[in-house]
Short mmCIF file of C-alpha atoms and ligand atoms in Angstrom, two decimals:
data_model
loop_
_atom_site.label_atom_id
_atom_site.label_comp_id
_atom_site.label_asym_id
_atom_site.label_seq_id
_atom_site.Cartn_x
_atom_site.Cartn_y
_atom_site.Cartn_z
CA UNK H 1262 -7.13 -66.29 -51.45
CA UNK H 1263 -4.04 -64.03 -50.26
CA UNK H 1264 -3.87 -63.08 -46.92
CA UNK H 1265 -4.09 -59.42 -45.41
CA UNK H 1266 -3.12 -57.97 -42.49
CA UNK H 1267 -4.22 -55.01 -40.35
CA UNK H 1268 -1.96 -55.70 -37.11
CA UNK H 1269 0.55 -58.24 -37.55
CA UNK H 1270 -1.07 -60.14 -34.58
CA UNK H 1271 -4.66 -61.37 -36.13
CA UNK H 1272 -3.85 -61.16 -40.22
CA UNK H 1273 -7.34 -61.79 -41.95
CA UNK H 1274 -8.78 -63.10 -45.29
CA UNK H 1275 -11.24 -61.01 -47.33
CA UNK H 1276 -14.22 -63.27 -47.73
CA UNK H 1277 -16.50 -62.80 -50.81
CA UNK H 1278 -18.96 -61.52 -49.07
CA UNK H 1279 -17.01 -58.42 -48.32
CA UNK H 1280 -16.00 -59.35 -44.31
CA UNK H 1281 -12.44 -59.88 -42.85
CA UNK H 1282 -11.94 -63.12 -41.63
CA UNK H 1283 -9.10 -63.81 -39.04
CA UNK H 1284 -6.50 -66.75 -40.43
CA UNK H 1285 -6.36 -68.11 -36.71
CA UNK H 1286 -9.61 -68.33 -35.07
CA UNK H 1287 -9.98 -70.82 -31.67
CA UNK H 1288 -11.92 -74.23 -32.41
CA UNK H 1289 -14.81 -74.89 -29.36
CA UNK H 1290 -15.78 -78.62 -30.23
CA UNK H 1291 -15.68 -80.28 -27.08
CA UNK H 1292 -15.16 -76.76 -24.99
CA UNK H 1293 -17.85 -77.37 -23.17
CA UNK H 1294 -19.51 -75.60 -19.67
CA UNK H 1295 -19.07 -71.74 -18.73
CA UNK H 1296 -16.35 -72.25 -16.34
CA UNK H 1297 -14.22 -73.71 -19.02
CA UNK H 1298 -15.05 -72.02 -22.09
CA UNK H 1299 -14.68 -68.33 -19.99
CA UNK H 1300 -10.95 -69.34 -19.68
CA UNK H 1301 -10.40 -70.61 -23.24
CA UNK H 1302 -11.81 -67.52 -24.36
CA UNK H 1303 -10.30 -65.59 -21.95
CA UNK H 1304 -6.72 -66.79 -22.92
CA UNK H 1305 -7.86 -66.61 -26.73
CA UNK H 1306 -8.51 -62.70 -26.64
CA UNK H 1307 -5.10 -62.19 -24.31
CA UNK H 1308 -3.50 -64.01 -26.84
CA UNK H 1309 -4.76 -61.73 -29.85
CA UNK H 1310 -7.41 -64.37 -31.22
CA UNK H 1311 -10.24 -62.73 -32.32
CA UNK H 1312 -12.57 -65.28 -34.28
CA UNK H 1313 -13.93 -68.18 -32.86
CA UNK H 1314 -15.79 -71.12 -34.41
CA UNK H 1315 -18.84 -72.99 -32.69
CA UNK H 1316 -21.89 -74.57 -33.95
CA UNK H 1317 -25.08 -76.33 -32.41
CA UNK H 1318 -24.61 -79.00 -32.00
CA UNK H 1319 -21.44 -78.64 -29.81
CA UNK H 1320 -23.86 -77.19 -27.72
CA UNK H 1321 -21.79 -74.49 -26.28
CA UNK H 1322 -23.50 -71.31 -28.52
CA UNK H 1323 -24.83 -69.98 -25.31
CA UNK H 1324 -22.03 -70.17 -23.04
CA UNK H 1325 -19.72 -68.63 -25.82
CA UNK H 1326 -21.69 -66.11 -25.91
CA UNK H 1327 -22.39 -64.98 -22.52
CA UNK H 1328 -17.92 -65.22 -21.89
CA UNK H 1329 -17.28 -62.93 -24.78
CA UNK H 1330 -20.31 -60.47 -23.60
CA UNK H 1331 -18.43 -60.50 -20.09
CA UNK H 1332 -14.61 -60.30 -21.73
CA UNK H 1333 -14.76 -58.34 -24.33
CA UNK H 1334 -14.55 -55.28 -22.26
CA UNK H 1335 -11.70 -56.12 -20.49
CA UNK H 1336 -9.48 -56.31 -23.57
CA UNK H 1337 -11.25 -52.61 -24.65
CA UNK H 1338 -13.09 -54.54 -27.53
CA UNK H 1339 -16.38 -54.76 -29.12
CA UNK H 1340 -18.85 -56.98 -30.41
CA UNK H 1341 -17.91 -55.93 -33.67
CA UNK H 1342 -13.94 -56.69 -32.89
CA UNK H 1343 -14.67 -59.99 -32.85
CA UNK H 1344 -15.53 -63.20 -35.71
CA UNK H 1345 -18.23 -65.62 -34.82
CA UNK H 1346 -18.88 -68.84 -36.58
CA UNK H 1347 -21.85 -71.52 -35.88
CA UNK H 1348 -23.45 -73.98 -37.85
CA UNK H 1349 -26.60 -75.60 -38.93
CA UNK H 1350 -27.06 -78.86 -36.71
CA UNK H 1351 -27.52 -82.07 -39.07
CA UNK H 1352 -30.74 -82.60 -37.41
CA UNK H 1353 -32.33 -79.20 -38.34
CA UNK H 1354 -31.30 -79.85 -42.09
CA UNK H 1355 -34.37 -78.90 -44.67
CA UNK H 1356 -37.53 -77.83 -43.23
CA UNK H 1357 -36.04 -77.27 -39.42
CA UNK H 1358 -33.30 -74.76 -41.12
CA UNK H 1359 -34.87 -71.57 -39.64
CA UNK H 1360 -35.43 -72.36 -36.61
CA UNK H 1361 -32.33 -73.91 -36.45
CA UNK H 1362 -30.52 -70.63 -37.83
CA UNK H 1363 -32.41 -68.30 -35.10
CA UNK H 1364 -32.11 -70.79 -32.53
CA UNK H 1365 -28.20 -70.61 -32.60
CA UNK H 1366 -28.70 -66.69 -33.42
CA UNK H 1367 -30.83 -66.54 -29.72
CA UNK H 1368 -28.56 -68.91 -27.86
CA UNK H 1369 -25.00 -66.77 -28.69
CA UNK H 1370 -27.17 -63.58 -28.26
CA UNK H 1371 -24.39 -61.35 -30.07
CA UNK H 1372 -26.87 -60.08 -32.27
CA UNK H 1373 -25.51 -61.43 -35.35
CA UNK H 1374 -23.55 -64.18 -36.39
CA UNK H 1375 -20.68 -63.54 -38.87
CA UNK H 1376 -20.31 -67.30 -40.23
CA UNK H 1377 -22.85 -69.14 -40.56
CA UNK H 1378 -22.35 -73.04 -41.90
CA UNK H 1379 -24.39 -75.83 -42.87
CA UNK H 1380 -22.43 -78.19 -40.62
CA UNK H 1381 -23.03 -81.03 -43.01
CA UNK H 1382 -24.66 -82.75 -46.59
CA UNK H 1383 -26.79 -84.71 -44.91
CA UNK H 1384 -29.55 -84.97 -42.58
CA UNK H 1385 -29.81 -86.70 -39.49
CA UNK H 1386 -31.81 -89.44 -39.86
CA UNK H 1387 -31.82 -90.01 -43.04
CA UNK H 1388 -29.65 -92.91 -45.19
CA UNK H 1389 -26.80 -91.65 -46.95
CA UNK H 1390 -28.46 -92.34 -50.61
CA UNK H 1391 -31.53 -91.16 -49.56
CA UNK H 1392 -33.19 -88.97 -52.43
CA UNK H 1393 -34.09 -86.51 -50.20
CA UNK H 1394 -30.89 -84.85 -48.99
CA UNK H 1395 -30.22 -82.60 -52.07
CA UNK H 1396 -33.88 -80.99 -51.52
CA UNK H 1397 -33.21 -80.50 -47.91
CA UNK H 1398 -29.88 -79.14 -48.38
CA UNK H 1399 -31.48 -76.57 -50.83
CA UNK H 1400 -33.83 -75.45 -48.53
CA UNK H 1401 -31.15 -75.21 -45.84
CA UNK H 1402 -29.55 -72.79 -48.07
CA UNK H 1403 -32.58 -70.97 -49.28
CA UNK H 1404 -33.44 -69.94 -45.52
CA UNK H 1405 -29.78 -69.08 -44.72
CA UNK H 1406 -30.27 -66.54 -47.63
CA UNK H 1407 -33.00 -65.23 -46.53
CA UNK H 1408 -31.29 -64.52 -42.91
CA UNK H 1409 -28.43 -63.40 -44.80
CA UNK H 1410 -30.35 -61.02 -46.53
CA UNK H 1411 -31.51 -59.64 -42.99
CA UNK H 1412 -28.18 -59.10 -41.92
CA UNK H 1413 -28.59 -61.75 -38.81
CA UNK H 1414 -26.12 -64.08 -40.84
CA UNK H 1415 -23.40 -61.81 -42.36
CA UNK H 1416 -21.75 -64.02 -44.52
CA UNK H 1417 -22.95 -68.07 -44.86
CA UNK H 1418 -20.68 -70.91 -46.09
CA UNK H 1419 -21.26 -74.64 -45.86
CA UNK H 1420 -18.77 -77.33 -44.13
CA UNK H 1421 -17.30 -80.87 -45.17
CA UNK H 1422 -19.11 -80.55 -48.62
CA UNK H 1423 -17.73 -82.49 -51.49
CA UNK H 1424 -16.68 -81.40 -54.56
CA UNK H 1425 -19.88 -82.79 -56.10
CA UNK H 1426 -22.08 -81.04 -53.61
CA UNK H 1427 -20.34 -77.55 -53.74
CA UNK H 1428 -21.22 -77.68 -57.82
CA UNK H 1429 -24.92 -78.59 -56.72
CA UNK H 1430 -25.11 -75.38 -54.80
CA UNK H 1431 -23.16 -73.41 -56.86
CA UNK H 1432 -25.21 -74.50 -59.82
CA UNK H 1433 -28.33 -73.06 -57.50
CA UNK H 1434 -28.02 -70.48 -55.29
CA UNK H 1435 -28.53 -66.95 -55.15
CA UNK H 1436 -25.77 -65.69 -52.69
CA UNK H 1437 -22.15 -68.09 -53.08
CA UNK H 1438 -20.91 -70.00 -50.28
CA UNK H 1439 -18.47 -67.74 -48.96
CA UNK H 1440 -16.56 -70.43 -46.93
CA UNK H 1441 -16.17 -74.10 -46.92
CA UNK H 1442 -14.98 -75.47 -43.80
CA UNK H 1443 -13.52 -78.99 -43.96
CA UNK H 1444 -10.84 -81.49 -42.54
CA UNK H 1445 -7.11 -80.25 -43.89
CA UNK H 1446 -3.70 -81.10 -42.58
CA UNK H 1447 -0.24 -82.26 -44.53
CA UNK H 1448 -2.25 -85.87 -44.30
CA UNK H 1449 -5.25 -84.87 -46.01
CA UNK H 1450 -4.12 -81.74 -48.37
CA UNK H 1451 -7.81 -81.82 -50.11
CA UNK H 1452 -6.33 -80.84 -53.87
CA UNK H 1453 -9.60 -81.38 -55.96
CA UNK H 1454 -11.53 -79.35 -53.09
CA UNK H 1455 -9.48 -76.61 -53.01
CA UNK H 1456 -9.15 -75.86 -56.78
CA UNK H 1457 -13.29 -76.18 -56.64
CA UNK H 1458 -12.91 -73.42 -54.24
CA UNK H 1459 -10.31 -71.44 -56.37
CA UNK H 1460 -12.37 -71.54 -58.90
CA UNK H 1461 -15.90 -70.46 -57.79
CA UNK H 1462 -14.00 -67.51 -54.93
CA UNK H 1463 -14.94 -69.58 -52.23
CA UNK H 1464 -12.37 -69.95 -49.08
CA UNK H 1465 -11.26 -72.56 -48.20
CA UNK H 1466 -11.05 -73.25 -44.34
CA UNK H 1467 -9.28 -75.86 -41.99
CA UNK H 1468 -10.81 -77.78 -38.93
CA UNK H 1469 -8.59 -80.25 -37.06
CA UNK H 1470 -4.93 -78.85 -38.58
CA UNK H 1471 -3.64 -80.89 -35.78
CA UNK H 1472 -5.09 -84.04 -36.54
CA UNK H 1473 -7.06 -83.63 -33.19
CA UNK H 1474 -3.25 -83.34 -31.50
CA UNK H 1475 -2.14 -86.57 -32.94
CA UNK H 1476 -0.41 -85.33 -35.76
CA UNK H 1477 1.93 -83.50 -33.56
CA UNK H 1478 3.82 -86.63 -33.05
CA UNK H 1479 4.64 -87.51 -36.60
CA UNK H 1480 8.16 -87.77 -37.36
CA UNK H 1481 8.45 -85.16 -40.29
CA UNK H 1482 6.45 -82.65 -38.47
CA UNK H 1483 8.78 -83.24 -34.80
CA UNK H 1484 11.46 -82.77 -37.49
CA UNK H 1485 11.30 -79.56 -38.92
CA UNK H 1486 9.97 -78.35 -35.93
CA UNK H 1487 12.95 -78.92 -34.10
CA UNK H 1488 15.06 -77.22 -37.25
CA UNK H 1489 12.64 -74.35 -36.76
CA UNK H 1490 12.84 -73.96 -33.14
CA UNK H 1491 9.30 -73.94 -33.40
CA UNK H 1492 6.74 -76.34 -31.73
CA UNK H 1493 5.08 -79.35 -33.93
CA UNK H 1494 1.53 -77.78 -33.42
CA UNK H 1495 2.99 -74.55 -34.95
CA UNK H 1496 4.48 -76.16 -37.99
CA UNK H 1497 1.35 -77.75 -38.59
CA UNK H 1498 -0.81 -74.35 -38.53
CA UNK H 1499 2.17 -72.66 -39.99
CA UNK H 1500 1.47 -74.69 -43.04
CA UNK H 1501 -1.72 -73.51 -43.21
CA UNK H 1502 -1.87 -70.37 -43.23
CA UNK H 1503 1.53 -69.96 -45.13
CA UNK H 1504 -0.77 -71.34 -47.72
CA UNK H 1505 -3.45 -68.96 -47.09
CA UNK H 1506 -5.56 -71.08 -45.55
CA UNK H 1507 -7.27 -70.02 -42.05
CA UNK H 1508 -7.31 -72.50 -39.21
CA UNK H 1509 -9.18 -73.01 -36.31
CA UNK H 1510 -6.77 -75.04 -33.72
CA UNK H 1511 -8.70 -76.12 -30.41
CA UNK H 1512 -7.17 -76.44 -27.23
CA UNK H 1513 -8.70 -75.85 -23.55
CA UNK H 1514 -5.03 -74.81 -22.29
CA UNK H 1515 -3.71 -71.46 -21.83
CA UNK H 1516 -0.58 -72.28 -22.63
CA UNK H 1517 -1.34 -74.32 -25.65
CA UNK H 1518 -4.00 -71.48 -26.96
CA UNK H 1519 -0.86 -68.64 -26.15
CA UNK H 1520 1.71 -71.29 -28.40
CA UNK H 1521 -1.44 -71.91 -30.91
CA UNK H 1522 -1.41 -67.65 -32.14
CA UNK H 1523 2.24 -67.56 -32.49
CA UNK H 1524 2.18 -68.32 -36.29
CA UNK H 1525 2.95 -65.32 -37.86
CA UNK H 1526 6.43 -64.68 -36.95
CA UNK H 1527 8.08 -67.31 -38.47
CA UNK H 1528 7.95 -68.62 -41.98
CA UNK H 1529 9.03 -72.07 -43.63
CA UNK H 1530 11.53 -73.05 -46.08
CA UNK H 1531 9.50 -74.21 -49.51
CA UNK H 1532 11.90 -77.72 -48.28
CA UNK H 1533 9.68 -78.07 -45.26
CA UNK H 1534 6.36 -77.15 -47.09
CA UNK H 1535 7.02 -79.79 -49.25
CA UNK H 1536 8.60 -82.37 -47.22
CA UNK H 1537 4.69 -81.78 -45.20
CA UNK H 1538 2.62 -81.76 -48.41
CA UNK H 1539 4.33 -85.34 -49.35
CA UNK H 1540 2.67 -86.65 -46.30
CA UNK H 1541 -0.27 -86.27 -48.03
CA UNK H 1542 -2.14 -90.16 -48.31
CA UNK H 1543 -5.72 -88.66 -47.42
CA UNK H 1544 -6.48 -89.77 -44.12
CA UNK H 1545 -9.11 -88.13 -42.10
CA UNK H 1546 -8.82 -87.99 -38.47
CA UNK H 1547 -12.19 -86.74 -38.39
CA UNK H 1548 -15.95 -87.72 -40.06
CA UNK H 1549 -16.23 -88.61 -43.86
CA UNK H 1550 -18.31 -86.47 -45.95
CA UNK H 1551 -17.82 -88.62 -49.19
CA UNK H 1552 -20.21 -91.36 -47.86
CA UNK H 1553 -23.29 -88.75 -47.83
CA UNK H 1554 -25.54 -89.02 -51.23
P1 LIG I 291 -7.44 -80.02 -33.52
O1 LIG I 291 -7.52 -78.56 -33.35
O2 LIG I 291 -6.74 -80.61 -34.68
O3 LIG I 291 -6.78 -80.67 -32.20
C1 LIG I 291 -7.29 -80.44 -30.93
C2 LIG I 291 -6.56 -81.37 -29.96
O4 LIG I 291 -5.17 -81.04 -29.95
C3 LIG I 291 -7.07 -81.26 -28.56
O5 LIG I 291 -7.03 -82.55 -27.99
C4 LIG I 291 -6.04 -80.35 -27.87
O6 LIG I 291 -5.93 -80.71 -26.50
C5 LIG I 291 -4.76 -80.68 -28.63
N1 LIG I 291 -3.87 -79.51 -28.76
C6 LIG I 291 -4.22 -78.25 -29.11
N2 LIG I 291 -3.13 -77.46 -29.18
C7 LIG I 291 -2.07 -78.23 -28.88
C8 LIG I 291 -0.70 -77.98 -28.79
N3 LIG I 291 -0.20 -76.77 -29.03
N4 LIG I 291 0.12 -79.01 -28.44
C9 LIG I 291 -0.40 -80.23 -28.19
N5 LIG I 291 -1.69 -80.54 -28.28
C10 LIG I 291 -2.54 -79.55 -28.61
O7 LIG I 291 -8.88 -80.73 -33.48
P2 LIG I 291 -10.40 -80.37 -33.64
O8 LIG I 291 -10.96 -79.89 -32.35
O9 LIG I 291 -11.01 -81.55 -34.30
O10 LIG I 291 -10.46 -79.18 -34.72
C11 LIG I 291 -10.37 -77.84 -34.37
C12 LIG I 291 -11.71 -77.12 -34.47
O11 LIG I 291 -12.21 -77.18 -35.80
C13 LIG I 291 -12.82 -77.72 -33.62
O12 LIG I 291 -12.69 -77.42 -32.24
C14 LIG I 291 -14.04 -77.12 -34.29
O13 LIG I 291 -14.20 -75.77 -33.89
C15 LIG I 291 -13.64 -77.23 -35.76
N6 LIG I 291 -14.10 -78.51 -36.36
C16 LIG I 291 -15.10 -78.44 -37.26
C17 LIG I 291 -15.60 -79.62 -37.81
C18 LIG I 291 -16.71 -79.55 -38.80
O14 LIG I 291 -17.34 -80.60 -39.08
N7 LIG I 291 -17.01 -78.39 -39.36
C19 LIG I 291 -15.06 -80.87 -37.46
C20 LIG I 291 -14.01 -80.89 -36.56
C21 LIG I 291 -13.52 -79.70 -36.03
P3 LIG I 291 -6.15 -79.61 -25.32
O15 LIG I 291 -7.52 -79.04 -25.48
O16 LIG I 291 -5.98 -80.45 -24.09
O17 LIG I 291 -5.06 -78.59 -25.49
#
């Protein structure tokens, strides 16, 4: 997917569903409480982020909401101005997906919801081999279509799928998964995933780019960041979304968030993007997908 650009401070992808979708949005997981999500978000829009990505069940839909109704304004923006993402909790997989869906839709309270993910292939509950997961992630998707179709979900995507469960729904549904969210970093460069992706027009999006901060102290990255002039957690999103690929880097400090946008003024050699990509050796800092049936 190539990247666009409308101001050179939030460049976009187009996603197949038609909508622009920032490269840098702000990751909530653990942002949790009004006080402290109002000043992430707060420093996020000052900064020039204007997506941000949340889902049930880091319970924080509500108070994400409420901050941006309060801030927007104050940076002269808009509800539309801005790109939402949530997600399907685990536990309302299958027959709970509506509710689910219109619960998260009521607790942000923007009116609609630009992303909308199934947060994951399985159910909670259920064993990982269980023979009901591929029925209840069918239904998940069936209802998101439907919402879709109302224009309270504007475009829907599923997160850490595998390769094998993006050709289930592919094989199935009636409206493609515009995005697939999942774990990618120069430790875990997801090859067979992203060439799925290629392939069926789907983007492919980053969580945890920083290895949940800990891969800002490997050696290589510390390396060419200090070649670059440039800080380790910016290499690591640079190398993203040099790539095309949008990320979603969390942090709770101003500072950090400010540092986090400053991606697009800078470019690395095709040395460094390399000497990153051979770090590759598929280690997840984060949950593993491939042991859900
Ligand atoms: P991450 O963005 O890789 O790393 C976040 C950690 O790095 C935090 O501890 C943060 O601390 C620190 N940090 C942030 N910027 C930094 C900087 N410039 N220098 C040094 N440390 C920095 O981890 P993540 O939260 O796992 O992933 C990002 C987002 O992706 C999540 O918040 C969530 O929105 C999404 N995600 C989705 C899934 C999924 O299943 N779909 C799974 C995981 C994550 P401070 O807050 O103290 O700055």
């Amino acid at each position: 997917m190539t990247p666009s650009s409308a101001s050179p401070s939030s460049p976009f992808v187009v996603l197949n569903a038609g909508l622009q979708m920032p490269l840098v949005g702000l990751g909530t997981y653990k942002l949790r409480g009004l006080e402290g999500v109002y000043q992430a978000v707060d420093a996020a829009l000052a900064a020039g982020y204007r997506a941000f990505d949340s889902a049930a069940v880091y319970r924080n839909e509500a108070d994400l909401g409420r901050a941006l109704w309060d801030l927007l304004p104050k940076y002269g923006l808009t509800r539309d101005d801005v790109f939402i993402t949530s997600k399907l909790g685990p536990k309302d997989q299958g027959e709970r997906a509506m509710e689910g869906a219109l619960h998260s839709l009521s607790q942000l309270d923007l009116g609609y919801i630009d992303l909308y993910l199934i947060h994951w292939p399985g159910t909670q509950g259920l064993p990982v081999a269980d023979q009901r997961n591929p029925g209840n992630r069918a239904q998940s998707w069936a209802r998101l279509e439907e919402l879709h179709g109302q224009g309270k979900l504007k475009a829907i995507g599923v997160s850490n799928y595998t390769p094998a469960h993006m050709k289930e729904l592919i094989k199935s549904c009636k409206v493609p998964p515009a995005v697939l969210q999942v774990e990618f970093h120069p430790q875990l460069c997801q090859a067979e995933l992203r060439s799925v992706c290629e392939e069926y027009g789907v983007c492919f999006q980053a969580y945890s780019s920083l290895g949940k901060g800990e891969l800002i102290a490997d050696p290589v990255v510390m390396e060419v960041a200090k070649n670059c002039k440039r800080t380790p957690a910016q290499v690591l999103l640079r190398w993203a979304v040099q790539q095309g690929v949008p990320v979603l880097p969390k942090s709770s400090n101003p500072e950090r968030i400010q540092e986090n946008a400053g991606v697009f003024d800078f470019t690395l050699s095709d040395t460094d993007m390399h000497r990153l990509s051979a770090l590759d050796c598929g280690h997840k800092y984060c949950w593993d997908p491939s042991e859900v049936a």
